[in-house]
XYZ file of C-alpha atoms in Angstrom:
343
model
C 26.164 -51.625 10.863
C 25.769 -47.741 10.433
C 28.662 -45.391 12.051
C 28.344 -42.027 13.208
C 31.202 -40.387 14.568
C 30.603 -38.070 17.836
C 31.824 -34.460 17.110
C 33.914 -33.501 20.232
C 32.975 -30.518 21.916
C 34.527 -27.922 20.370
C 33.734 -29.378 17.226
C 30.267 -29.530 18.605
C 30.127 -25.731 19.072
C 31.109 -24.532 15.979
C 28.321 -27.184 14.125
C 25.664 -26.147 16.509
C 26.953 -21.791 15.832
C 26.552 -22.523 12.374
C 23.206 -23.858 12.406
C 22.127 -21.455 14.657
C 23.712 -18.452 12.318
C 21.800 -20.212 9.030
C 18.315 -20.082 10.708
C 18.951 -16.723 11.830
C 19.989 -15.456 8.664
C 16.730 -17.447 7.033
C 13.839 -14.643 5.910
C 10.910 -15.869 6.588
C 8.911 -13.598 4.213
C 11.256 -15.598 1.144
C 9.400 -18.099 0.244
C 8.941 -19.966 -3.258
C 6.291 -17.851 -5.942
C 7.425 -20.780 -8.476
C 5.080 -23.198 -9.258
C 1.789 -20.384 -7.876
C -1.564 -20.985 -10.696
C -2.146 -17.578 -9.392
C -2.866 -15.288 -12.379
C -3.852 -11.521 -12.109
C -5.216 -9.729 -15.648
C -3.553 -6.656 -16.379
C -5.940 -3.813 -18.292
C -4.622 0.037 -19.018
C -8.506 1.793 -19.007
C -6.684 4.510 -19.228
C -4.960 3.431 -22.909
C -8.244 1.477 -23.807
C -10.098 4.479 -23.724
C -7.386 7.184 -25.053
C -6.576 5.259 -28.399
C -9.590 2.619 -29.397
C -10.861 4.625 -32.788
C -14.248 6.447 -32.197
C -16.002 4.257 -34.229
C -15.281 1.654 -31.808
C -15.082 3.577 -28.822
C -19.198 2.768 -27.459
C -19.071 -0.709 -27.860
C -15.376 -1.495 -26.037
C -16.859 0.800 -23.391
C -20.153 -1.012 -23.789
C -18.210 -4.447 -22.694
C -16.035 -3.566 -20.221
C -18.733 -1.934 -18.364
C -20.430 -5.923 -18.579
C -16.884 -7.365 -17.618
C -16.067 -4.576 -14.482
C -19.418 -3.018 -14.059
C -18.357 -1.764 -10.300
C -14.668 -0.383 -11.515
C -16.267 1.202 -15.226
C -19.325 3.001 -12.580
C -16.494 4.097 -10.450
C -14.295 5.342 -13.279
C -17.116 7.664 -15.248
C -19.539 8.378 -12.468
C -17.568 9.196 -9.670
C -13.895 10.298 -11.934
C -14.857 11.709 -14.688
C -18.516 12.971 -13.723
C -19.791 12.222 -17.018
C -22.696 9.780 -16.057
C -22.653 5.959 -16.122
C -22.279 4.699 -20.179
C -26.088 3.369 -19.999
C -26.902 6.837 -19.675
C -28.746 8.317 -22.386
C -26.344 11.720 -22.132
C -23.422 9.692 -21.504
C -22.030 10.299 -25.190
C -22.082 14.033 -25.117
C -20.583 14.425 -21.638
C -17.742 12.533 -22.663
C -17.014 13.546 -25.580
C -16.793 17.300 -23.976
C -15.367 15.710 -21.186
C -12.065 14.899 -23.478
C -11.735 17.561 -25.521
C -10.434 19.830 -22.045
C -7.016 20.445 -22.185
C -6.127 20.121 -19.419
C -7.062 16.433 -19.388
C -5.017 16.151 -23.269
C -1.818 16.983 -21.065
C -2.476 14.702 -18.247
C -3.471 11.599 -20.555
C -0.443 12.501 -22.566
C 1.566 12.226 -19.388
C 0.708 9.543 -18.623
C 1.266 7.714 -21.585
C 5.042 9.178 -21.816
C 5.694 8.440 -18.650
C 3.991 5.633 -16.714
C 2.660 3.551 -19.645
C 5.633 1.742 -20.989
C 6.279 0.699 -16.953
C 2.560 -1.153 -16.438
C 3.742 -4.372 -17.515
C 6.678 -4.238 -15.020
C 4.474 -2.788 -12.147
C 1.342 -5.489 -13.346
C 4.338 -8.649 -12.684
C 5.498 -6.807 -9.254
C 2.024 -7.055 -7.842
C 1.379 -10.459 -9.594
C 3.556 -11.880 -7.875
C 3.424 -9.655 -4.289
C -0.148 -11.359 -3.817
C 1.576 -15.296 -5.015
C 3.576 -14.420 -1.671
C 0.230 -13.609 0.109
C -1.569 -16.798 -1.208
C 1.780 -18.504 0.026
C 0.952 -17.072 3.516
C -2.807 -16.673 3.501
C -4.192 -19.843 0.998
C -7.101 -19.112 2.370
C -6.755 -15.087 1.624
C -9.097 -13.051 -1.065
C -7.232 -12.049 -3.755
C -7.531 -9.465 -6.705
C -8.966 -11.054 -10.876
C -7.595 -8.375 -11.888
C -5.728 -4.523 -11.824
C -6.929 -1.757 -14.003
C -4.738 0.924 -14.927
C -7.159 4.291 -15.349
C -6.873 7.906 -15.054
C -9.756 8.860 -11.734
C -9.081 12.499 -12.318
C -7.058 12.514 -8.555
C -9.960 10.677 -7.324
C -8.464 8.198 -5.207
C -4.455 6.543 -5.199
C -6.418 3.395 -5.263
C -9.829 2.238 -5.536
C -11.150 -1.771 -4.360
C -14.027 -3.263 -5.330
C -15.068 -7.368 -4.769
C -12.527 -8.471 -7.613
C -10.477 -5.314 -9.043
C -7.883 -2.867 -7.770
C -8.208 0.335 -9.812
C -4.833 2.211 -9.955
C -4.797 5.994 -10.582
C -1.699 6.901 -12.555
C -2.301 10.308 -12.441
C -1.216 9.949 -8.620
C 2.478 8.692 -9.239
C 3.234 11.132 -12.185
C 6.127 12.690 -9.862
C 5.918 16.045 -7.963
C 7.778 18.299 -10.352
C 5.949 16.895 -13.426
C 4.055 19.956 -14.650
C 0.106 18.863 -14.765
C 0.960 17.892 -11.053
C 3.048 21.385 -10.268
C -0.016 23.235 -11.552
C -2.700 21.368 -9.711
C -4.548 24.110 -7.546
C -2.801 25.124 -3.992
C -6.219 25.619 -2.796
C -6.883 21.833 -2.499
C -3.907 19.828 -3.571
C -1.492 20.980 -1.074
C 1.916 20.474 -1.707
C 2.308 17.977 0.844
C 0.007 15.752 -1.354
C 1.359 17.080 -4.128
C 4.920 15.741 -2.831
C 3.842 11.913 -2.271
C 2.766 11.925 -5.674
C 5.729 9.579 -7.072
C 6.131 6.660 -9.106
C 7.393 4.346 -6.987
C 4.837 3.877 -4.278
C 2.365 2.309 -6.760
C 3.184 -1.500 -6.141
C 3.247 -0.643 -2.570
C -0.398 1.602 -2.989
C -1.847 -1.267 -4.924
C -1.018 -4.102 -2.990
C -1.822 -2.557 0.336
C -4.069 -0.916 -0.646
C -6.307 -4.355 -1.509
C -5.049 -6.342 1.830
C -6.773 -2.904 4.090
C -10.202 -3.629 2.313
C -9.847 -6.985 2.093
C -7.989 -9.196 4.340
C -7.478 -6.759 7.273
C -9.281 -4.139 8.342
C -8.728 -0.868 9.784
C -10.479 -1.645 13.095
C -13.545 0.191 14.517
C -14.535 1.286 17.892
C -10.199 0.708 18.960
C -8.899 2.203 21.160
C -5.278 3.808 20.024
C -2.639 1.763 20.350
C -5.089 -1.284 19.508
C -5.309 0.904 15.770
C -1.730 1.555 15.744
C -0.946 -2.090 15.462
C -3.361 -3.210 13.670
C -1.624 -0.602 10.546
C 1.108 -2.454 11.988
C -0.086 -5.845 11.028
C -1.498 -3.878 7.481
C 1.717 -2.774 6.522
C 3.866 -6.059 8.027
C 1.142 -8.190 5.769
C 2.651 -6.014 2.631
C 6.045 -6.565 3.216
C 5.867 -9.952 3.092
C 3.887 -9.155 -0.778
C 6.316 -7.336 -1.477
C 9.910 -8.378 0.567
C 12.926 -6.589 -1.526
C 10.935 -3.065 -1.301
C 12.764 -0.473 0.834
C 11.585 -0.221 4.219
C 10.765 3.662 3.698
C 8.542 3.032 0.756
C 7.067 0.246 2.589
C 5.743 3.554 5.049
C 5.473 6.174 1.920
C 8.541 8.120 3.403
C 11.741 10.071 1.853
C 14.737 8.319 3.245
C 14.667 11.671 5.305
C 11.464 10.951 6.994
C 11.973 7.649 7.621
C 15.582 8.390 9.309
C 13.853 10.572 11.141
C 11.341 8.253 12.652
C 13.705 5.982 13.758
C 15.708 8.330 15.848
C 12.155 9.484 17.390
C 11.097 5.759 17.695
C 11.748 6.441 21.778
C 9.947 9.717 21.863
C 7.023 8.785 20.001
C 6.897 6.111 22.202
C 7.316 7.858 25.604
C 5.029 10.788 24.128
C 1.961 8.388 24.209
C 3.270 6.936 27.244
C 3.207 10.552 29.071
C 0.076 12.039 27.723
C -2.203 8.651 28.333
C -3.028 8.347 25.254
C -2.277 4.338 24.840
C -5.451 3.315 25.577
C -7.934 6.469 25.211
C -10.450 5.108 22.432
C -10.167 8.309 20.594
C -11.331 9.286 16.594
C -9.307 12.485 17.298
C -5.783 10.930 18.156
C -6.320 7.772 15.904
C -6.669 10.138 12.984
C -3.749 12.620 14.092
C -1.608 9.478 14.504
C -2.510 7.439 11.098
C -3.821 9.352 8.542
C -2.240 11.645 5.876
C -1.424 14.850 6.503
C 1.932 17.703 6.493
C 2.755 15.964 9.530
C 1.663 13.893 13.080
C -0.593 16.567 15.238
C 0.915 17.490 18.263
C 4.462 16.845 17.059
C 7.267 18.412 15.533
C 6.395 19.941 12.076
C 10.012 18.451 10.451
C 8.739 15.135 11.524
C 6.328 13.388 8.811
C 2.855 12.105 8.923
C 1.520 8.961 10.092
C 4.211 8.216 12.606
C 0.900 5.646 13.935
C 1.448 4.377 11.344
C 5.427 3.592 11.533
C 4.879 2.240 15.185
C 2.458 -0.129 15.068
C 4.724 -1.935 11.851
C 7.697 -1.210 14.954
C 5.789 -3.131 17.455
C 4.735 -6.135 14.784
C 8.435 -6.221 13.753
C 9.832 -6.130 17.135
C 7.509 -9.518 17.792
C 7.535 -11.332 14.657
C 11.705 -11.183 15.206
C 10.826 -12.187 18.742
C 8.277 -15.081 17.249
C 8.459 -17.882 14.712
C 3.933 -16.660 14.428
C 2.175 -17.425 10.685
C 0.942 -14.560 9.262
C -2.769 -15.964 9.494
C -1.539 -16.157 13.274
C 0.015 -12.790 12.952
C -3.740 -11.150 11.919
C -5.447 -13.349 15.031
C -2.896 -12.370 17.328
C -4.893 -10.014 19.864
C -2.731 -6.355 20.028
C -2.030 -6.911 24.171
C -0.241 -9.778 23.311
C 1.893 -8.432 20.624
C 2.310 -5.272 22.505
C 3.883 -6.508 25.353
C 6.328 -7.347 23.862
C 7.613 -4.594 22.273
C 11.402 -3.893 22.137
C 12.681 -0.462 21.227
C 16.695 -0.382 19.703
C 18.639 2.075 20.663
């Protein structure tokens, strides 16, 4: 016969408290990826184009174009504007382009500052998608991450199977080739955002908003804000050790300002009857990159709508035990009604 010792009331209270503490301290985003079979191929396209001997470069480009047709079309036609590798004038255009003094210096800076760090970045991104795969086993994952020089075309470009990362946009705002970019095109606030710590975050977030949880069309303002909150929460799930300010693509100072003014921003939206309006202009002001959030103090950061959406989703997820798929499917108004602002 098995005997079980009955706990006294004080002992039972202590046991329950310990159990509650253990549950409350557990991190729902902390998942085991040690048995994952997912692998992300890493390709340093920029390095291949620079360091392949001239006599082998043509065949190497041809092979890459067959393996990554969409990404190679993007690289040469859109970014470098040399035409496609299959074009008769491509060889001449490519040779002329690579002789540009600025291109040479830009490539050198990428080699010096970023190339040695790319294996670690690739591993962080791969582990991020492993975590997403645990949370969302039916989600679409990239097969390759292509590290490239987009010649300032974009930070992240996603095809159906690859993520392209424009390395030049992560050289750091104080790097000489970034400082000398024309100020009438690349404003100071754009240059300040070209910091290396955002690289892995941008890669994962770019894929999520392209293939897993896209920004909605014809949404009202708060619906669009909450959708961005979902996107950022999924990014957090992939990169749980990432600092919150990096996740929001803020400096620490900007993130602290946003936290201090969270209630003010919410009350502004309520008082101005902006929550349920359906306005592309408002959504651009709240959600898109800019020197600051339009209509609000210029000392504050941009994209406060993204920040607020993330806080709304975090508030909901702290109160309910739901999966990430349930979060994605959850109507925005059900998430919104549970929003609690922490003072």
